[in-house]
Coordinates of C-alpha atoms in Angstrom, one line a residue:
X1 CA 128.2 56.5 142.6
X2 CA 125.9 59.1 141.8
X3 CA 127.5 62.7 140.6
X4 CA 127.1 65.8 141.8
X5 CA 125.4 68.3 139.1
X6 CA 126.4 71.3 138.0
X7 CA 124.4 74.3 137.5
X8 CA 123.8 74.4 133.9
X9 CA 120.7 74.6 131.4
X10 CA 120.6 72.4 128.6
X11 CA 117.7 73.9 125.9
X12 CA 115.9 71.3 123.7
X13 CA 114.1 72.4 120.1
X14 CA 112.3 69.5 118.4
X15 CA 110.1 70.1 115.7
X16 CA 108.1 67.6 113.5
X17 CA 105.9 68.4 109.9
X18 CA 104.0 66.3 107.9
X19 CA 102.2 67.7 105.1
X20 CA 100.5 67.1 101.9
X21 CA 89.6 79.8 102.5
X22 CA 89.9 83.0 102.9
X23 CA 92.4 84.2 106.3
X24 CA 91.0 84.1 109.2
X25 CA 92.2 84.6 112.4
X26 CA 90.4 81.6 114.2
X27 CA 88.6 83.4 116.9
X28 CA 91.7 85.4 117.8
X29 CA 91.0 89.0 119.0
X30 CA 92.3 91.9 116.8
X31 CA 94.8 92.7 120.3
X32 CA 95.8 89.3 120.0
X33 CA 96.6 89.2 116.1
X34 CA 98.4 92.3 116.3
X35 CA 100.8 90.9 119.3
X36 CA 101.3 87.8 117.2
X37 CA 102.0 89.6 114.3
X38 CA 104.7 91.6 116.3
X39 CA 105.8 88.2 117.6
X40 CA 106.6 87.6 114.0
X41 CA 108.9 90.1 113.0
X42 CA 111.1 88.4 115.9
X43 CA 111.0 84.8 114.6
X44 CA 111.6 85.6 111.0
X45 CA 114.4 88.1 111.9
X46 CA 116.3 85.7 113.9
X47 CA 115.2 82.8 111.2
X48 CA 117.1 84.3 108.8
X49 CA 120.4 85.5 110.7
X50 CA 120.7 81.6 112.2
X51 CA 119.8 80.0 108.7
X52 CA 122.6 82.0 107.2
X53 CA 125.1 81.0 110.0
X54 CA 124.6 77.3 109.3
X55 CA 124.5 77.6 105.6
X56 CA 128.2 78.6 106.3
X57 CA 128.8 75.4 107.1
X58 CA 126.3 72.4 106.3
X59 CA 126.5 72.0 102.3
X60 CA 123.6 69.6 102.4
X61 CA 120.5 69.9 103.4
X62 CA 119.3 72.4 106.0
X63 CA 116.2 72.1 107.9
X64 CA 115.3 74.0 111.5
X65 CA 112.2 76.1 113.3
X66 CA 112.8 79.3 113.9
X67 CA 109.9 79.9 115.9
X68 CA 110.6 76.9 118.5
X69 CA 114.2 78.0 118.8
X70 CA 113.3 81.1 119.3
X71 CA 110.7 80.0 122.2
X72 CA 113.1 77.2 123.6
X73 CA 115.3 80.5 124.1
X74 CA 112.4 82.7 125.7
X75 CA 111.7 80.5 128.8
X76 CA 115.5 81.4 129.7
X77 CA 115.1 85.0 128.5
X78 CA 111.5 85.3 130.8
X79 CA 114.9 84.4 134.0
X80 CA 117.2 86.5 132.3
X81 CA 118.7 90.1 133.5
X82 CA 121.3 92.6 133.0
X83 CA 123.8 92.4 129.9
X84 CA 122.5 88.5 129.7
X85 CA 119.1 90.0 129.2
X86 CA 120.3 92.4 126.7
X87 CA 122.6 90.3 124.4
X88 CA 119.5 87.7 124.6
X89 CA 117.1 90.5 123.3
X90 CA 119.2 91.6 120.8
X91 CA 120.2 88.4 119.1
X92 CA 116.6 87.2 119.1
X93 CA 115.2 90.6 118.5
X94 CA 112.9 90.3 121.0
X95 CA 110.8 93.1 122.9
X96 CA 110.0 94.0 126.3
X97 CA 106.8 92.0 126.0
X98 CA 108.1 88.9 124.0
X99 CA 106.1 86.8 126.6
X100 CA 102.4 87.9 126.0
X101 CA 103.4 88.0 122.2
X102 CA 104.2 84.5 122.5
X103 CA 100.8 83.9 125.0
X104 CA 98.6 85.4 122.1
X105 CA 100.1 83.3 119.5
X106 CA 99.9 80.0 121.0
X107 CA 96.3 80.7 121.9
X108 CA 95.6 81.5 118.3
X109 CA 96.8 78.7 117.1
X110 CA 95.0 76.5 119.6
X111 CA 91.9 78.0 118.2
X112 CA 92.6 77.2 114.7
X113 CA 90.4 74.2 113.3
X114 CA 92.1 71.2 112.4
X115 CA 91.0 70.9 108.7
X116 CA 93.1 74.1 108.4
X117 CA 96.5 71.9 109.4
X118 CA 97.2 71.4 112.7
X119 CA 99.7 73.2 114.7
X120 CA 100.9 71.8 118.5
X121 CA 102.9 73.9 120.9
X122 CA 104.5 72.2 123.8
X123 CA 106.7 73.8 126.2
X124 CA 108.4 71.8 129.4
X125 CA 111.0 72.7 132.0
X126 CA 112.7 70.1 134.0
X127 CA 114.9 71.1 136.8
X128 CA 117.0 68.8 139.5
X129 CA 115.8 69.2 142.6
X130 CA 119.1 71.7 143.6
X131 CA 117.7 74.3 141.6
X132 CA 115.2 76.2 144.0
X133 CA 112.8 77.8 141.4
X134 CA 111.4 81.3 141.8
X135 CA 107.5 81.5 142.3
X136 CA 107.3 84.4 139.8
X137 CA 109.4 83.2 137.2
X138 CA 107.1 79.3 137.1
X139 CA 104.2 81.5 137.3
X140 CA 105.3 83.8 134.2
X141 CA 106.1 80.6 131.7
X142 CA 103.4 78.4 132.8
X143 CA 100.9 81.7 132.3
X144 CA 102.9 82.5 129.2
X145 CA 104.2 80.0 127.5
X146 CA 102.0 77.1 129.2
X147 CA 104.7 75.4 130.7
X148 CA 104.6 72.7 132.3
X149 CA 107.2 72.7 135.3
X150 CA 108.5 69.1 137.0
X151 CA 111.5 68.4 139.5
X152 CA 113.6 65.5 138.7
X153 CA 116.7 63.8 140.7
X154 CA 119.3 64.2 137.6
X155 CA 121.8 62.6 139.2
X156 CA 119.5 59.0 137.7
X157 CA 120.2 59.4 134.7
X158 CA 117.5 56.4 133.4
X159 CA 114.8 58.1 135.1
X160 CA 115.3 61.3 133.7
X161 CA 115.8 60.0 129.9
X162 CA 113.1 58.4 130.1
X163 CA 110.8 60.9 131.3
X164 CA 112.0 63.5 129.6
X165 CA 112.1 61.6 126.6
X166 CA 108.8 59.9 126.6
X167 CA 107.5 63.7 127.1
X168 CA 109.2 64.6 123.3
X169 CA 108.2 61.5 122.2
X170 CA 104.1 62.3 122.8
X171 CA 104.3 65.7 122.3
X172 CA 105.9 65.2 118.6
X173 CA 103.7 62.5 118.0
X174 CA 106.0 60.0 118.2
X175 CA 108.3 61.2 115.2
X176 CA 111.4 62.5 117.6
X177 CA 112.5 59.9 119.7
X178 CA 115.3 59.5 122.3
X179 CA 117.4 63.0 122.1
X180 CA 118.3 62.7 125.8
X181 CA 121.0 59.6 126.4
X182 CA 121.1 57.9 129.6
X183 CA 124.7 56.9 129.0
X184 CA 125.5 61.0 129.0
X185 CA 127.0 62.4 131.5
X186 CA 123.7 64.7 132.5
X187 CA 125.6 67.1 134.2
X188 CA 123.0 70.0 133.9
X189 CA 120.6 71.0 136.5
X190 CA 117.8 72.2 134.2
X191 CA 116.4 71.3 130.8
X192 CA 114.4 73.6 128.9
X193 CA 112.3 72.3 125.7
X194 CA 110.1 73.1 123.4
X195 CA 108.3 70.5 120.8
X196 CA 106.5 71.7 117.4
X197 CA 104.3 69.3 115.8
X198 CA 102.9 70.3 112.7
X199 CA 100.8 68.2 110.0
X200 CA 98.5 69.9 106.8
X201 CA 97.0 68.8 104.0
X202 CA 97.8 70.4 100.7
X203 CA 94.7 72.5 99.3
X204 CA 95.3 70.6 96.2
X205 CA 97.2 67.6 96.1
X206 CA 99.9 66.1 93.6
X207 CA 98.6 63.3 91.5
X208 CA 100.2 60.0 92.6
X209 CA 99.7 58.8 89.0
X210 CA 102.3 61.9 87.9
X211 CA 104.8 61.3 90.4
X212 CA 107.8 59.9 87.9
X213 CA 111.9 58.9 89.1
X214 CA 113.7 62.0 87.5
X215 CA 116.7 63.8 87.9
X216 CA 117.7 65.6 90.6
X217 CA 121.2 68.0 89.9
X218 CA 122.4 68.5 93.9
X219 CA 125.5 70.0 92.0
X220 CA 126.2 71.0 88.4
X221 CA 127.9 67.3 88.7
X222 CA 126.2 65.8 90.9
X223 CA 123.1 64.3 90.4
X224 CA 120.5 61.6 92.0
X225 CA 117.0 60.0 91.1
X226 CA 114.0 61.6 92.7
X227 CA 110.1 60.6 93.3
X228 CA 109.3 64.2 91.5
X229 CA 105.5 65.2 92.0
X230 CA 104.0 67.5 89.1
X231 CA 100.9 69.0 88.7
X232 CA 99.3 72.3 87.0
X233 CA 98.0 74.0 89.7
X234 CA 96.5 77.8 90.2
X235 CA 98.8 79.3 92.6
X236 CA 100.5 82.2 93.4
X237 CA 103.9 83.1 91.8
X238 CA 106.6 85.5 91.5
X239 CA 109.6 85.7 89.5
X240 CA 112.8 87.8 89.0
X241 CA 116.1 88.0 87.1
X242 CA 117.5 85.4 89.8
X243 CA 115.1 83.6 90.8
X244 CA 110.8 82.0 90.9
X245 CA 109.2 81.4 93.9
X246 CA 105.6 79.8 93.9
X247 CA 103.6 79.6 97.2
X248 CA 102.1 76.1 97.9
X249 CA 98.3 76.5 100.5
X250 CA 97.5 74.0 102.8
X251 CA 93.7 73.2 103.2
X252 CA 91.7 76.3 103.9
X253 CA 94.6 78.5 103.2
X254 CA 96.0 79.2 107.0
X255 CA 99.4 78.1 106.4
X256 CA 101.4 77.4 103.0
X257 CA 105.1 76.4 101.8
X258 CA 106.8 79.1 100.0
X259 CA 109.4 77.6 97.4
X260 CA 112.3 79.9 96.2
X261 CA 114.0 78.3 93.4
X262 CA 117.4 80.1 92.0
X263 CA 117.3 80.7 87.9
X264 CA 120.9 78.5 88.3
X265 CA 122.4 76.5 90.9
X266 CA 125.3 78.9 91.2
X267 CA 123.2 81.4 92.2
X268 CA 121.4 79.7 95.0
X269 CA 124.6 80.8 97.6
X270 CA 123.6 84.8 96.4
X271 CA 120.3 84.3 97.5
X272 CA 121.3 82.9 100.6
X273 CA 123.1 85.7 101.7
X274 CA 120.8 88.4 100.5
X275 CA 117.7 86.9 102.0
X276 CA 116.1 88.5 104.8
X277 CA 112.8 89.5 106.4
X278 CA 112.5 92.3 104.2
X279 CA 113.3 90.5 101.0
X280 CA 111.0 88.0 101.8
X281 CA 108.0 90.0 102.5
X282 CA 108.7 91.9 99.5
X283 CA 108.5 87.9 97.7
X284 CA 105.1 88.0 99.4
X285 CA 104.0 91.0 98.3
X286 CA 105.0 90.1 94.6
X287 CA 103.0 87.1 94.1
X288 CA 100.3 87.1 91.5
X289 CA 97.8 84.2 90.8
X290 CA 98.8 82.3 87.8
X291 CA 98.6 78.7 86.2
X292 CA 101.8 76.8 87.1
X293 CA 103.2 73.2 85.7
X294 CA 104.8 72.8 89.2
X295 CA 107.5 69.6 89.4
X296 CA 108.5 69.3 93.1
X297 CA 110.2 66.6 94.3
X298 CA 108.8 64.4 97.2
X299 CA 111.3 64.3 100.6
X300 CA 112.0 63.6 103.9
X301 CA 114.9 65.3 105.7
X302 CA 116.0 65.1 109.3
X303 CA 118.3 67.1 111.1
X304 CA 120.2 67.3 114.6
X305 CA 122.0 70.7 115.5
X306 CA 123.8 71.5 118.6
X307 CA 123.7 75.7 118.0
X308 CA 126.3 77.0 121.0
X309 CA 128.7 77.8 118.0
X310 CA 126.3 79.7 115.5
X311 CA 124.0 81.2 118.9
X312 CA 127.5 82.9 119.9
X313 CA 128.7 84.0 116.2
X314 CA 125.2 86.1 116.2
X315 CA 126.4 87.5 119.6
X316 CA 125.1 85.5 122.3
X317 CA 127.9 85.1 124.3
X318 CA 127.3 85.9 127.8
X319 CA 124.1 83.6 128.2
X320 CA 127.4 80.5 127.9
X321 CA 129.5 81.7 130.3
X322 CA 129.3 80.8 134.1
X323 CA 129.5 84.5 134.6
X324 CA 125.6 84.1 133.3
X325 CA 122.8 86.0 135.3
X326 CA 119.7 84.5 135.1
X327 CA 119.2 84.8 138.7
X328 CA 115.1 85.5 138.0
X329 CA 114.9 81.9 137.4
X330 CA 116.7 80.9 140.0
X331 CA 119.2 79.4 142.4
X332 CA 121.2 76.5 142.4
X333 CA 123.6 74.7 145.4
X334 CA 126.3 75.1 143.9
X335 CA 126.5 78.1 141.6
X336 CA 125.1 80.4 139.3
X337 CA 122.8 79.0 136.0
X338 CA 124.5 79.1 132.8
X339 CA 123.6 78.0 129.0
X340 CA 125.1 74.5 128.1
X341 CA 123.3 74.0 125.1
X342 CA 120.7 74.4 122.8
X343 CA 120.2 71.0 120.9
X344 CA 117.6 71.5 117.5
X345 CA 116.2 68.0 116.4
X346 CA 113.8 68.3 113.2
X347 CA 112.1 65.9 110.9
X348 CA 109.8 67.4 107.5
X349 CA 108.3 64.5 105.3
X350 CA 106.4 66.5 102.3
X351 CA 104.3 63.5 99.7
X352 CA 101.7 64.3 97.0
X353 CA 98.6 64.8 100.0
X354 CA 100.9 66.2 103.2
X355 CA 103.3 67.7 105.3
X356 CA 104.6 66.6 108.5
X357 CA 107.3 68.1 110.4
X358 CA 108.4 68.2 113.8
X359 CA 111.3 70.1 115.7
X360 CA 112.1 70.5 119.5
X361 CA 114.5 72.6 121.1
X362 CA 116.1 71.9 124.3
X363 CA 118.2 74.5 126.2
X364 CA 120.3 72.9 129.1
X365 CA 120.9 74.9 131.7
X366 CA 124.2 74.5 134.1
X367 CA 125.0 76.1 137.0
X368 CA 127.4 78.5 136.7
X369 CA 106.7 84.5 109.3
X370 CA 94.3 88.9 97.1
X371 CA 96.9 88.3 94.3
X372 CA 95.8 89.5 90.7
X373 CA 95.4 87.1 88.5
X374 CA 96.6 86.7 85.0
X375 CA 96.1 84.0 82.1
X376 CA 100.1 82.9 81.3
X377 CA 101.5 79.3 82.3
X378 CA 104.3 79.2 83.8
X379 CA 106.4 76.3 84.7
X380 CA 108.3 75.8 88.0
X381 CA 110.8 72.6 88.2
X382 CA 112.6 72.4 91.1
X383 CA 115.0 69.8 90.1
X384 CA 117.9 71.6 91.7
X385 CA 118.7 72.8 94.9
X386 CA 116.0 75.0 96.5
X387 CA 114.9 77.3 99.6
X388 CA 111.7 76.2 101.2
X389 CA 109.8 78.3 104.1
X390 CA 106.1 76.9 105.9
X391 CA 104.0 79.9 107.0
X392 CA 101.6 81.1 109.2
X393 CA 99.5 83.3 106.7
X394 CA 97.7 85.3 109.4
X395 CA 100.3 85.5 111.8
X396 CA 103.1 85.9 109.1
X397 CA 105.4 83.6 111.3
X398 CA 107.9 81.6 109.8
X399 CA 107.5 78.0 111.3
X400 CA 109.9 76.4 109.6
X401 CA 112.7 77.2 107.2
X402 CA 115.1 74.8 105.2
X403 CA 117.1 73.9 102.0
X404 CA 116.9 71.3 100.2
X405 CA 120.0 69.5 98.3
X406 CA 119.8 65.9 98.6
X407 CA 117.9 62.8 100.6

């Protein structure tokens, strides 16, 4: 017997990375860069206040994109109004014009050539064929975000795994696979969901030949044999009391990993909770160019995060409740559209030649981010837990964020 469905939205964010010149903005007009600049500040805001409310409670590893969250989100805000709208534009710290901030960005990084690492953007929204779409709201996210809009009969469930899946699964590049279950109950009426596929080569790579098993201290007693990669490389770097931070470029400089490593594993929870965007531009703007022994070890991490609990702790209540308004999206037969869900799937795998990571975010729906240079050596050997961020140098976006503890 099929079932009826319900009007909710279920929001999917799946990123992938793999990863292993001067700035330049690609082609992108000086309007363009500025909006995507803007664009920024929201991402990395809102990266920092959600990394902080999952710290509170995963003790392991931590691994998430703040910018496809942060999108995933946006194709519900664009259908959003009144104090839904509000707490929405608050918690996200979005603007009046998030959607051509996020138009100019994903154009500029369309434009970016693919020796400079390659980042892909994919936006989808799948609605049963209750939900009676407005023209202006499909016309906003598919002019927007590039959206691509399709009607499916949830109440088969099969079907609409496997479409929506297979969709994830090409869009990541095949690295997230099967987040929607056909044995679920599917009692949404909308999915929303974003993929980021991301894969760079580093500017210089990590001999293979140094690569050695070493220790790894995931707690002052704790500890576990890594593949640790070392190599002496010319790089920026900035240091303080509490901790060093080195920045790691990609080919042709467009986007980098920025490692912050506390002087002591106790103090990696202090700089946790005092990290911000402000504190980390002011990292940024510390760096100097200087000869570093760097020991990083090699990992993979993958992570699955259903973020109703931490999305309401920032204050994102109303969006949950069947009270909801995002009557600019739509209608449904039988109610009023309502946040379910916002599920986060990510996988980073970072060797001695690459990065690859991938994320997706899906929001269901129910009814109802020139150093000066100096001659010292320093040595940077992250054998304990550390914070790791992958930038957009131009943009200053924050793609992805995480912490590493253990495999």
């Amino acid at each position: 017997m099929l079932k009826n469905i319900g009007p909710a939205i279920l929001i999917f964010c799946l990123t992938a990375l793999s990863a292993g010149a001067a700035f330049a903005a690609d082609g992108a007009s000086n309007e363009d860069l500025l909006r995507a600049r803007e664009l920024s500040k929201s991402v990395n805001a809102f990266a920092f206040d959600l990394y902080k409310e999952i710290a509170k409670e995963e003790k392991g590893s931590i691994f998430f994109s703040p910018l496809s969250i942060s999108m995933a989100l946006a194709l519900a805000y664009e259908g959003a109004t009144g104090e839904t709208r509000e707490e929405m534009k608050k918690v996200l710290h979005y603007n009046d014009n998030i959607g051509t901030r996020f138009k100019a960005y994903i154009e500029m990084v369309n434009k970016v050539p693919k020796e400079s690492g390659k980042l892909y953007v994919a936006n989808g929204i799948w609605a049963d064929w209750s939900v009676t779409l407005l023209s202006n709201y499909v016309i906003k996210i598919k002019r927007d975000y590039g959206s691509e809009v399709k009607k499916l009969d949830f109440r088969k469930r099969a079907h609409v795994a496997s479409v929506i899946n297979k969709w994830i699964e090409d869009k990541t590049r095949g690295k997230i696979k099967g987040i929607v279950d056909e044995r679920s109950e599917m009692s949404w009426a909308m999915s929303i969901i974003n993929a980021v596929y991301f894969q760079a080569f580093w500017m210089e790579p990590f001999p293979e030949i140094n690569t050695r098993k070493k220790t790894f201290y995931c707690t002052p007693t704790m500890t576990e044999q890594v593949d640790m990669m070392y190599s002496q490389k010319t790089i920026s770097y900035s240091e303080t009391d509490d901790f060093q931070a080195i920045s790691l470029p990609y080919k042709n400089w467009r986007y980098s990993m920025v490692v912050v490593l506390p002087r002591e594993h106790q103090k990696l929870g202090k700089l946790e909770n005092n990290i911000s965007d402000i504190e980390f531009r002011k990292i940024l703007a510390s760096f100097k160019e200087y000869r570093v022994n760097v020991y990083l070890p090699k990992f993979r991490t993958e992570k699955a995060y259903p973020l109703k609990k931490q999305l309401m702790k920032l204050g994102l209540k109303q969006a949950f409740k069947r009270g909801a308004n995002f009557n600019y999206i739509g209608t449904a037969s039988n109610g009023g559209l309502y946040i379910d869900e916002v599920l986060h799937k990510s996988v980073i795998e970072t060797t001695e030649t690459h990065t690859k990571a991938t994320a997706v975010t899906e929001v269901r729906l129910g009814v109802v981010l020139s150093p000066g240079k100096t001659t010292d050596i320093k040595e940077f050997r992250a054998d304990h837990p550390f914070l790791y961020l992958i930038i957009d140098n131009v943009a200053r976006t924050i793609l992805f964020i995480g912490r590493y503890v253990d495999n």
